[in-house]
Coordinates of C-alpha atoms in Angstrom, one line a residue:
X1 CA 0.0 0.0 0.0
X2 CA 1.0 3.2 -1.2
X3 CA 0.9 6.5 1.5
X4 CA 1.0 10.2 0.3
X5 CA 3.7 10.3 3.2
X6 CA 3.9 14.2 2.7
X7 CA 0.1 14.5 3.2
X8 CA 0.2 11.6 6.0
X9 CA 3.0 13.2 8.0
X10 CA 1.3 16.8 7.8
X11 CA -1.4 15.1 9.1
X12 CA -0.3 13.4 11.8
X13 CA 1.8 16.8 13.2
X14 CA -1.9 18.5 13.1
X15 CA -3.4 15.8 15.0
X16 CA -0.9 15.7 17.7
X17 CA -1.2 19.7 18.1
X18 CA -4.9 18.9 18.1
X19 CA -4.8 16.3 20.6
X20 CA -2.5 18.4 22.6
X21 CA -5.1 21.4 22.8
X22 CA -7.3 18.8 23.8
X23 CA -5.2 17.6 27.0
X24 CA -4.5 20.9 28.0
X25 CA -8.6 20.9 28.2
X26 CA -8.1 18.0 30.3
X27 CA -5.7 18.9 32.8
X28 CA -7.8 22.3 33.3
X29 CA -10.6 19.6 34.1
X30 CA -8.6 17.6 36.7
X31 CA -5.8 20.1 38.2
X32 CA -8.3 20.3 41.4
X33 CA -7.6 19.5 44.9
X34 CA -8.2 15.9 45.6
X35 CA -10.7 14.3 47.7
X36 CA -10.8 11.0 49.5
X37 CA -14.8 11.4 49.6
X38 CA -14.8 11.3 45.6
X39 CA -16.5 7.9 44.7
X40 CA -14.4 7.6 41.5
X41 CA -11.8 9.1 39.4
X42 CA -14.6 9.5 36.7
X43 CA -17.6 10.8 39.0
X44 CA -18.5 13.7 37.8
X45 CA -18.6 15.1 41.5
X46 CA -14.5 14.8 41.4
X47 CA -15.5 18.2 39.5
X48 CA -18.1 19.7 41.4
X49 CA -15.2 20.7 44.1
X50 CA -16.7 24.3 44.5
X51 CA -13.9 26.0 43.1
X52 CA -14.3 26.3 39.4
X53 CA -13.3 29.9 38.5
X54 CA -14.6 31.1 34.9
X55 CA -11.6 31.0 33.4
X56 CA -11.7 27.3 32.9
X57 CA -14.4 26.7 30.8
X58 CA -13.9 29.9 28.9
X59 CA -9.7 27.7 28.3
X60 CA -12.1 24.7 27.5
X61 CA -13.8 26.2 24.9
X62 CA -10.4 28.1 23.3
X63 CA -8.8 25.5 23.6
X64 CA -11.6 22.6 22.6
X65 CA -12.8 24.4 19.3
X66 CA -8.8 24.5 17.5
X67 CA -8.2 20.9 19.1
X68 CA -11.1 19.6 17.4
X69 CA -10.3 20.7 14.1
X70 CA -6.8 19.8 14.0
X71 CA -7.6 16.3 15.5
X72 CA -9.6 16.3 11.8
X73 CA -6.1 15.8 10.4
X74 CA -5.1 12.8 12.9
X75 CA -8.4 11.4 12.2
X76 CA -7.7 11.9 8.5
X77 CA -4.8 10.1 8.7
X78 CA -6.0 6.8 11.2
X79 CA -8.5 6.7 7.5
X80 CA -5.8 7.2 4.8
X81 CA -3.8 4.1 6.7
X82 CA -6.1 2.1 6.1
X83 CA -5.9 -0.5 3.1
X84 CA -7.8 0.7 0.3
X85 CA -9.8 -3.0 0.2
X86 CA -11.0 -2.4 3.5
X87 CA -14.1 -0.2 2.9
X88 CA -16.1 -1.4 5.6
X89 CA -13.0 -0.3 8.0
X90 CA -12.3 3.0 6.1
X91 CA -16.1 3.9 6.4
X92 CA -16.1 2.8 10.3
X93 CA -13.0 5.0 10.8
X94 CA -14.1 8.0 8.2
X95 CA -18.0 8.2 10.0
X96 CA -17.0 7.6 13.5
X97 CA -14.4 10.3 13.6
X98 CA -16.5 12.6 12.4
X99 CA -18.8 12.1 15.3
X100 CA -15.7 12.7 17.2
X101 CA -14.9 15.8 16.1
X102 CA -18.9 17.2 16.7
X103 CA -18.6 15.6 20.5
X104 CA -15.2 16.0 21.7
X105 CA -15.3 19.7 22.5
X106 CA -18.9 19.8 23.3
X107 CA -18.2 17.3 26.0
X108 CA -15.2 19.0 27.3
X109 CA -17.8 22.5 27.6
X110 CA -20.5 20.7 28.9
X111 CA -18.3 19.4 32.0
X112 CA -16.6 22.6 32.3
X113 CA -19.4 24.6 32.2
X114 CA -21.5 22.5 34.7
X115 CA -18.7 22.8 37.5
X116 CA -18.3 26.8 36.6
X117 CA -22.0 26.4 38.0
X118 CA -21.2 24.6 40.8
X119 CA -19.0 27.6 41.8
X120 CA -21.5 30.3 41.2
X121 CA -24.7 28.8 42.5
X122 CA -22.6 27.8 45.8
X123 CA -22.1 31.2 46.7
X124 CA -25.9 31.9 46.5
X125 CA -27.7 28.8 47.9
X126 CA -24.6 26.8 49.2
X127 CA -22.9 23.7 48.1
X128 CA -26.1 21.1 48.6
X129 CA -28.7 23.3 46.7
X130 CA -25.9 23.5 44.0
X131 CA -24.9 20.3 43.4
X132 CA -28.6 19.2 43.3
X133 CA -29.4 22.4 40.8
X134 CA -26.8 21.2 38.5
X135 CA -27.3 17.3 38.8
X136 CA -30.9 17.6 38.1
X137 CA -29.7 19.7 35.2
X138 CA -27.2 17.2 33.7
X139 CA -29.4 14.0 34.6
X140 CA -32.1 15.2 31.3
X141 CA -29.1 14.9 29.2
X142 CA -27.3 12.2 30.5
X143 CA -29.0 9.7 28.0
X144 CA -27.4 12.0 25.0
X145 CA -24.4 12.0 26.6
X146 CA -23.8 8.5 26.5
X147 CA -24.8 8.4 22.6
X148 CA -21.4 10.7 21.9
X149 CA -19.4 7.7 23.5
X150 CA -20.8 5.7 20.3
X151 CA -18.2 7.1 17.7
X152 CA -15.5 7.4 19.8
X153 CA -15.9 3.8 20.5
X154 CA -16.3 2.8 16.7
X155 CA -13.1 5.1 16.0
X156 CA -10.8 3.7 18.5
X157 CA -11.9 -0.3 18.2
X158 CA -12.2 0.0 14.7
X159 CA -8.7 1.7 14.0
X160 CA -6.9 -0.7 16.9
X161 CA -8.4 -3.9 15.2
X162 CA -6.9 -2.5 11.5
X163 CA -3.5 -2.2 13.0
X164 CA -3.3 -5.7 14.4
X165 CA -5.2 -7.2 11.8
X166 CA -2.6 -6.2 9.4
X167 CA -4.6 -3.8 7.5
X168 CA -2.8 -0.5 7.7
X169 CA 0.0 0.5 5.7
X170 CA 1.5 0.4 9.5
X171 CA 3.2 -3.0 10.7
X172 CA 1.4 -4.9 13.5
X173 CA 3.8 -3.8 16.2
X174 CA 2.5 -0.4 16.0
X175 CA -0.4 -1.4 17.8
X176 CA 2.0 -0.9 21.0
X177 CA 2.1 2.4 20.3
X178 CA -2.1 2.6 19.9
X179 CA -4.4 5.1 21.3
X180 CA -5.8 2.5 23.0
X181 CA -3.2 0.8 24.5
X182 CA -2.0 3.9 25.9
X183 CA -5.3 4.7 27.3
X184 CA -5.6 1.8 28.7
X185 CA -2.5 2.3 30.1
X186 CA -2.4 5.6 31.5
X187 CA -5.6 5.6 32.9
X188 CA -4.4 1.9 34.9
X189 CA -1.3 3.9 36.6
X190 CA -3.6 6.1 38.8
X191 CA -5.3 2.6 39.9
X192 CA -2.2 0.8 40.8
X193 CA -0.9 3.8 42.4
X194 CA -3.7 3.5 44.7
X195 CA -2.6 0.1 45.7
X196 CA 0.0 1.1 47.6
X197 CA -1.6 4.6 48.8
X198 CA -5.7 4.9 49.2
X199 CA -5.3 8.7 49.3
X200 CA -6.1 10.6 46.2
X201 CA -3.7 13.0 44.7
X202 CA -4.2 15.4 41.9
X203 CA -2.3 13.8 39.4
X204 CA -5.0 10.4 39.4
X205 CA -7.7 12.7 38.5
X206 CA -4.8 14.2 35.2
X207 CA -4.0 10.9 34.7
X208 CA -7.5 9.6 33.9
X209 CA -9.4 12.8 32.6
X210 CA -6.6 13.1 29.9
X211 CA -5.9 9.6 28.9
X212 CA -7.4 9.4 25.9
X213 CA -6.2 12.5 24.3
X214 CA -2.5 12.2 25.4
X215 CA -2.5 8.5 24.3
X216 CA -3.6 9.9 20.8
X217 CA -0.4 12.6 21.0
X218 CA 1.6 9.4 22.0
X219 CA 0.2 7.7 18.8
X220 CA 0.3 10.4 15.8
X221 CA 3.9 11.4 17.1
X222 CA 4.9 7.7 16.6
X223 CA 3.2 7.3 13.6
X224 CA 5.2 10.5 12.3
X225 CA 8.3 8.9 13.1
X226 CA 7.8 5.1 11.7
X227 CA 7.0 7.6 8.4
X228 CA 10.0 9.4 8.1
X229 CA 12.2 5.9 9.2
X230 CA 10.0 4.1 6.2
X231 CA 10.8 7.2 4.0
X232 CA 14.5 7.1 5.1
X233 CA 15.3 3.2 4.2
X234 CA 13.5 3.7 1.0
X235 CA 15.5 6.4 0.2

C-alpha cells in the first residue's frame, strides 16, 4: 500500500497539536484539589469541588474548538492508513471520527461549564442546593451523553483492530504504540498507584481525565516517526 507520506506526515503533526489542545482541556478539568470522599476518578462530582473559577471553561472552549479541528487531520490520517480494500473499515473509521470531532469539545464544555455552576450557584444557595441544581440539570441529558461515546468507541476499536489485523500501511507492532493501548494504560497507573496509597492526589484525577487524548499525542507522534524511518530506508 502506497501512502502520500507528505500528506500523511502533515497530518499526523496536526493531530498531535490537536490532541494536545485537547489535553491541555483536560488537565484544566482535573488540576483540582483531591478528595478522599470522591467515589471515582470519573464521577463527575471529582469536579463539582466548588472551586471552578470562569476562566476554565472559557480555556475549554479556546482551547476545545482549535483541538477539534486539528484532531480532523489525525483522524484523516488513522483513515488514509487504512488498506484501500477495507471499505467497511475506512467507512467505520471516516463516520465515527467525524462524530468525534462534533462531540469532543462539546463534551469538554459541557463538563466545564456545569462545574463553573457549581462555583457560582454555591455562593448563593450553598454547596447542597448547587450540586442538586446542577445534577438535576445534567441527569435530562445524561441519555445524550452517553450516545457521543458511540463514535468514539467505533473510532478507537475500529482503528486498533486494522492495526493488528494487518490492515494498515503500519506493521502490527504499532499497535503498542495505539491510542488504546495507551489509554488503557495511563488511565491503569492512577489505579495501581492507589494500591499502595488509598489517598487521592491530583495527578490520578490528570491521569484519567486526559488519557485518551494524550495517548492519541503518543500515537500520531509515533506514527510520524515510523514515516519518516520508512521514507528514510526507501530512500
Amino acid at each position: 500500500m502506497e501512502l502520500d507520506m507528505k500528506s500523511f506526515k502533515r497530518a499526523l503533526l496536526l493531530g498531535a497539536l490537536g490532541a494536545m489542545l485537547m489535553t491541555a482541556g483536560d488537565l484544566s478539568l482535573s488540576l483540582i484539589a483531591p478528595s478522599n470522599s470522591d467515589s471515582g476518578l470519573y464521577a463527575r462530582e471529582a469536579y463539582m469541588n466548588g472551586s471552578y473559577g470562569l476562566w476554565r471553561p472559557v480555556f475549554l472552549l479556546i482551547t476545545g474548538i482549535p483541538g477539534m479541528f486539528f484532531y480532523y487531520f489525525g483522524v484523516r490520517a488513522m483513515h488514509d492508513m487504512i488498506k484501500p480494500e477495507c471499505k467497511k473499515l475506512r467507512f467505520l473509521i471516516k463516520y465515527g471520527g467525524l462524530g468525534y470531532i462534533c462531540s469532543g469539545a462539546a463534551l469538554h464544555f459541557f463538563v466545564g461549564s456545569l462545574s463553573y455552576w457549581v462555583t457560582s450557584l454555591t455562593t448563593e444557595f450553598g454547596r447542597e442546593t448547587a450540586l442538586r441544581i446542577v445534577d438535576s440539570y445534567y441527569d435530562r441529558f445524561i441519555g445524550g451523553e452517553y450516545l457521543l461515546y458511540i463514535p468514539i468507541a467505533a473510532l478507537m476499536l475500529g482503528s486498533f483492530a486494522a492495526v493488528i489485523s494487518g490492515r494498515t500501511a503500519l506493521p502490527k507492532k504499532m499497535a503498542v504504540f495505539h491510542i488504546l493501548t495507551w489509554q488503557i494504560i495511563l488511565v491503569s497507573i492512577p489505579h495501581i498507584r492507589m494500591l499502595f496509597s488509598p489517598d487521592i492526589i491530583t495527578a490520578d484525577y490528570a491521569f484519567s481525565q486526559s488519557s485518551g487524548n494524550a495517548a492519541a499525542v503518543i500515537m500520531f507522534i509515533a506514527c510520524f516517526i515510523w514515516a519518516v524511518r520508512s521514507e528514510e530506508r526507501g530512500g
